């Protein structure tokens, strides 16, 4: 499903030299898996996630999504891939503040070329599935943080992506709401949705099907107790 | 509506308070340009009308180089070729505003040789009713003692009124309907075509075009043609273009700043769009369309306000306000072009940014 081969991402350090955000990471994620990526701040978790989504071009190595080698595509083709095959969920929700919940969820469908009516219908179905229909005409500022994240998940799901890539989706939520969001992700996974979730919360990570740990840009094989925020 | 314009419209409609300042500046500039241009055009038309009142820019008369031929013209025996009027229209095209057809003959009256001028019935300030109805030049009327009637070639003519003084030879003239003058002289056709040109058209240039057109007639350029050229040059027109360019530059600067602040504030939102699969063209389009929309809204408001302001202050503008729409459309069009151009640098810089960095730093 997703194959990451010897992925390396290097940045120029501000004071000279190089920073290795990812140092030869290799990973295989099967269809229908729920994988949690854990590690300290700066360990490369988000960089790995964005690289898997075709958003961060690696210095070396490659990412394969299905049969497609992501970075063999040009920038516009990778954008098209993100529109249909990938759904991103963000820690700070990143909802467009001037759009309603319905419009936010419909946005990726519009970007993918759906008509206004088709996109709105698809968004309404997703909001219904997430129990957010009553809030469809509200703007993000009128929602609780938990509701915002549900809308963010809905936006990631509207085009029926192969994989949901969630970057610290519970990072801005209180523990109870975070549990609800992970419950939702588990439900979606139960319906067959492949999910990769970056988190620093081992308690929540433990609810995923598999945990992958990163340390200094590389896979860590130490016991999970040592990987804490 | 595709996604980029839709996003721009939604952003501006919902967050209109953020765009209000830039919109107000554009509106103020558009109002200034529109009001200035409308007042200037009205003044130019007024000047052109005053100059027209002084007489025609050009007069076409029968060609005559010998004393005998000139005498025949003066006696009204020589008429212009029938094709002359059509040739004039063809040569001047849209630059020709009006043609007045006249037959000028000379007769003894009140002990003086005076020009007797046949004109169209509606060419004078007072209407001429029938073949015996005439109007007098102011000097002729004074010499005749402002009598109600006058005899010419044994016919009693009724004086309808006295024309305002022009300070020229026409003050000595007796004006009657063209058909009556033709019957009096026994001449068909006319021996003068008085040409009025559109405002801003050079009488020298028009004279040169008529000379090349083989009219079979002579062209006389009157002094007022020179006045018209000079007045047009001395009008605001020479300076308006540079003033408007400065205003367009100020509007562009305002829109550049607005686009820059907007893109800076929406860094994460725009990076999110990229993460969701928006193409560079979509992001670019959203930013450019937003700036164009801002410029269009501001300039439309400003143009309408400027036109209303100019009409309130200048009655000549109010009379011609129905023609102001084309100026308003041009103002909005120019503003939209400036708006798009002003947003291009910011939009290009935005799509060149690394979306991952924007998302992680945001």
Short mmCIF file of C-alpha atoms in Angstrom, two decimals, chain A:
data_model
loop_
_atom_site.label_atom_id
_atom_site.label_comp_id
_atom_site.label_asym_id
_atom_site.label_seq_id
_atom_site.Cartn_x
_atom_site.Cartn_y
_atom_site.Cartn_z
CA UNK A 1 0.00 0.00 0.00
CA UNK A 2 2.57 2.57 1.15
CA UNK A 3 6.22 1.77 0.76
CA UNK A 4 8.93 4.07 2.07
CA UNK A 5 12.43 3.14 0.91
CA UNK A 6 15.56 4.54 2.51
CA UNK A 7 13.98 7.98 2.80
CA UNK A 8 16.39 10.80 3.59
CA UNK A 9 15.56 14.46 4.05
CA UNK A 10 18.34 16.94 4.72
CA UNK A 11 18.04 20.65 5.44
CA UNK A 12 20.75 23.28 5.44
CA UNK A 13 21.26 24.38 9.05
CA UNK A 14 21.02 28.14 9.71
CA UNK A 15 24.54 28.22 11.19
CA UNK A 16 26.06 26.07 8.43
CA UNK A 17 26.19 22.32 8.04
CA UNK A 18 23.20 20.06 7.57
CA UNK A 19 20.26 18.78 9.60
CA UNK A 20 19.07 15.25 8.84
CA UNK A 21 15.31 15.33 9.42
CA UNK A 22 15.05 11.79 8.03
CA UNK A 23 18.03 9.47 7.80
CA UNK A 24 17.29 6.43 5.65
CA UNK A 25 13.80 5.51 6.89
CA UNK A 26 12.26 2.42 5.34
CA UNK A 27 8.69 1.43 6.10
CA UNK A 28 5.83 -0.67 4.71
CA UNK A 29 2.19 0.05 5.55
CA UNK A 30 -0.50 -2.34 4.38
CA UNK A 31 -3.95 -1.45 3.17
CA UNK A 32 -6.33 -1.07 6.11
CA UNK A 33 -3.60 -0.59 8.73
CA UNK A 34 -3.76 2.02 11.50
CA UNK A 35 -0.17 3.03 12.19
CA UNK A 36 0.92 5.49 14.87
CA UNK A 37 4.25 7.26 14.33
CA UNK A 38 5.70 8.40 17.65
CA UNK A 39 8.87 10.18 18.69
CA UNK A 40 10.20 13.29 20.40
CA UNK A 41 9.74 16.75 18.97
CA UNK A 42 12.15 17.14 16.06
CA UNK A 43 12.48 13.41 15.50
CA UNK A 44 11.15 13.71 11.93
CA UNK A 45 7.61 12.40 12.46
CA UNK A 46 5.81 15.20 10.61
CA UNK A 47 8.47 15.33 7.90
CA UNK A 48 7.93 11.60 7.31
CA UNK A 49 4.17 12.13 7.17
CA UNK A 50 4.39 15.02 4.70
CA UNK A 51 6.90 13.09 2.60
CA UNK A 52 4.48 10.13 2.47
CA UNK A 53 1.79 12.58 1.25
CA UNK A 54 3.92 13.92 -1.59
CA UNK A 55 4.39 17.29 0.03
CA UNK A 56 8.04 17.16 1.15
CA UNK A 57 10.43 16.15 -1.60
CA UNK A 58 13.08 13.83 -0.09
CA UNK A 59 16.80 14.31 -0.55
CA UNK A 60 17.12 10.59 -1.30
CA UNK A 61 14.98 7.46 -1.30
CA UNK A 62 11.43 7.18 -2.52
CA UNK A 63 7.81 6.78 -1.50
CA UNK A 64 5.45 4.45 -3.30
CA UNK A 65 1.71 4.85 -2.93
CA UNK A 66 0.01 1.83 -4.48
CA UNK A 67 1.76 1.39 -7.79
CA UNK A 68 2.83 5.04 -8.04
CA UNK A 69 6.29 6.25 -7.10
CA UNK A 70 5.25 9.61 -5.71
CA UNK A 71 8.40 11.59 -6.37
CA UNK A 72 8.73 10.38 -9.93
CA UNK A 73 5.72 12.64 -10.57
CA UNK A 74 6.07 16.34 -11.25
CA UNK A 75 4.67 18.89 -8.84
CA UNK A 76 1.26 19.22 -10.53
CA UNK A 77 0.82 15.44 -10.78
CA UNK A 78 1.67 15.12 -7.07
CA UNK A 79 -0.98 17.77 -6.34
CA UNK A 80 -3.48 15.69 -8.33
CA UNK A 81 -2.41 12.61 -6.33
CA UNK A 82 -3.04 14.46 -3.06
CA UNK A 83 -6.48 15.49 -4.27
CA UNK A 84 -7.64 11.90 -4.77
CA UNK A 85 -5.36 9.47 -2.93
CA UNK A 86 -4.33 11.31 0.26
CA UNK A 87 -6.24 13.02 3.05
CA UNK A 88 -4.38 15.28 5.49
CA UNK A 89 -5.54 16.02 9.04
CA UNK A 90 -3.69 18.74 10.95
CA UNK A 91 -2.99 19.45 14.62
CA UNK A 92 -4.41 22.98 14.38
CA UNK A 93 -7.25 21.80 12.11
CA UNK A 94 -6.32 24.37 9.41
CA UNK A 95 -9.92 24.89 8.41
CA UNK A 96 -10.50 27.81 6.08
CA UNK A 97 -11.98 30.36 8.48
CA UNK A 98 -14.28 32.14 6.02
CA UNK A 99 -15.93 28.98 4.75
CA UNK A 100 -18.72 27.07 6.48
CA UNK A 101 -18.16 23.52 7.69
CA UNK A 102 -19.98 22.22 4.62
CA UNK A 103 -17.80 24.35 2.31
CA UNK A 104 -14.62 23.31 4.11
CA UNK A 105 -15.44 19.66 3.65
CA UNK A 106 -16.52 20.24 0.04
CA UNK A 107 -13.29 22.11 -0.79
CA UNK A 108 -11.11 19.09 -1.74
CA UNK A 109 -13.93 17.78 -3.94
CA UNK A 110 -14.10 21.13 -5.72
CA UNK A 111 -10.34 21.11 -6.13
CA UNK A 112 -10.65 17.62 -7.62
CA UNK A 113 -13.02 18.96 -10.26
CA UNK A 114 -16.42 18.00 -8.86
CA UNK A 115 -19.30 20.33 -9.60
CA UNK A 116 -20.62 22.50 -6.79
CA UNK A 117 -23.64 20.25 -6.37
CA UNK A 118 -21.63 17.02 -6.36
CA UNK A 119 -19.12 18.44 -3.88
CA UNK A 120 -21.83 19.73 -1.57
CA UNK A 121 -23.68 16.41 -1.65
CA UNK A 122 -20.48 14.50 -0.87
CA UNK A 123 -19.63 16.90 1.97
CA UNK A 124 -23.11 16.60 3.42
CA UNK A 125 -22.83 12.81 3.42
CA UNK A 126 -19.47 12.96 5.22
CA UNK A 127 -20.75 15.42 7.82
CA UNK A 128 -23.75 13.17 8.37
CA UNK A 129 -21.42 10.22 8.88
CA UNK A 130 -19.42 12.23 11.45
CA UNK A 131 -22.52 13.47 13.26
CA UNK A 132 -21.86 17.06 12.26
CA UNK A 133 -24.84 17.78 10.00
CA UNK A 134 -26.32 20.25 12.46
CA UNK A 135 -23.15 22.30 12.24
CA UNK A 136 -22.80 22.34 8.46
CA UNK A 137 -23.71 26.04 8.12
CA UNK A 138 -21.45 27.16 10.95
CA UNK A 139 -18.01 28.63 10.47
CA UNK A 140 -15.01 27.06 12.25
CA UNK A 141 -14.85 29.83 14.86
CA UNK A 142 -18.35 28.85 15.98
CA UNK A 143 -17.31 25.24 16.75
CA UNK A 144 -15.59 23.60 19.69
CA UNK A 145 -12.07 22.31 19.06
CA UNK A 146 -13.31 18.74 18.98
CA UNK A 147 -15.93 19.64 16.39
CA UNK A 148 -13.32 21.46 14.33
CA UNK A 149 -11.18 18.34 14.24
CA UNK A 150 -14.16 16.24 13.17
CA UNK A 151 -14.70 18.69 10.30
CA UNK A 152 -10.97 18.45 9.51
CA UNK A 153 -11.26 14.66 9.35
CA UNK A 154 -14.35 15.02 7.18
CA UNK A 155 -12.44 17.26 4.79
CA UNK A 156 -9.69 14.62 4.56
CA UNK A 157 -12.24 11.90 3.80
CA UNK A 158 -14.49 13.59 1.26
CA UNK A 159 -12.65 12.35 -1.84
CA UNK A 160 -12.36 8.80 -0.49
CA UNK A 161 -8.54 8.76 -0.18
CA UNK A 162 -6.44 5.61 -0.01
CA UNK A 163 -4.69 6.87 3.09
CA UNK A 164 -5.46 9.34 5.87
CA UNK A 165 -2.32 11.13 7.10
CA UNK A 166 -2.98 12.75 10.48
CA UNK A 167 -0.34 15.07 11.92
CA UNK A 168 -0.82 15.27 15.71
CA UNK A 169 -4.62 15.27 15.33
CA UNK A 170 -5.12 15.31 19.09
CA UNK A 171 -2.34 17.76 19.91
CA UNK A 172 -4.71 20.67 20.58
CA UNK A 173 -7.43 18.68 22.31
CA UNK A 174 -8.17 17.86 25.93
CA UNK A 175 -7.79 14.16 26.84
CA UNK A 176 -11.49 13.36 26.63
CA UNK A 177 -11.90 14.99 23.23
CA UNK A 178 -8.65 13.40 22.06
CA UNK A 179 -10.07 10.01 22.96
CA UNK A 180 -13.21 10.79 20.95
CA UNK A 181 -11.12 11.72 17.91
CA UNK A 182 -9.07 8.53 18.19
CA UNK A 183 -12.31 6.60 18.60
CA UNK A 184 -13.46 8.12 15.35
CA UNK A 185 -10.19 7.22 13.62
CA UNK A 186 -10.51 3.66 14.88
CA UNK A 187 -14.07 3.52 13.54
CA UNK A 188 -12.88 4.68 10.15
CA UNK A 189 -10.06 2.18 10.25
CA UNK A 190 -12.60 -0.49 11.13
CA UNK A 191 -14.39 0.40 7.89
CA UNK A 192 -11.16 -0.21 5.96
CA UNK A 193 -9.58 3.22 5.93
CA UNK A 194 -5.77 3.15 6.02
CA UNK A 195 -4.53 5.68 8.60
CA UNK A 196 -1.10 6.97 9.56
CA UNK A 197 -1.20 9.11 12.69
CA UNK A 198 1.71 11.12 14.05
CA UNK A 199 1.46 11.65 17.81
CA UNK A 200 3.66 12.12 20.86
CA UNK A 201 1.00 10.62 23.12
CA UNK A 202 1.89 6.98 23.74
CA UNK A 203 -1.46 6.31 25.39
CA UNK A 204 -3.29 7.26 22.20
CA UNK A 205 -0.65 5.63 20.00
CA UNK A 206 -1.29 2.39 21.82
CA UNK A 207 -4.79 2.39 20.40
CA UNK A 208 -3.45 2.18 16.85
CA UNK A 209 -2.77 -1.17 15.24
CA UNK A 210 0.98 -0.65 15.05
CA UNK A 211 3.47 1.83 16.47
CA UNK A 212 6.48 3.10 14.53
CA UNK A 213 9.03 5.04 16.56
CA UNK A 214 11.40 7.66 15.21
CA UNK A 215 14.51 9.01 16.90
CA UNK A 216 16.66 11.66 15.23
CA UNK A 217 15.18 10.89 11.86
CA UNK A 218 15.68 7.13 12.01
CA UNK A 219 13.50 4.21 13.05
CA UNK A 220 13.99 3.41 16.71
CA UNK A 221 13.92 -0.16 17.95
CA UNK A 222 14.10 0.73 21.69
CA UNK A 223 11.16 -0.14 23.95
CA UNK A 224 8.25 2.33 23.62
CA UNK A 225 8.45 3.43 27.27
CA UNK A 226 11.57 5.41 26.41
CA UNK A 227 9.85 7.39 23.68
CA UNK A 228 8.03 10.16 25.45
CA UNK A 229 7.08 13.68 24.60
#
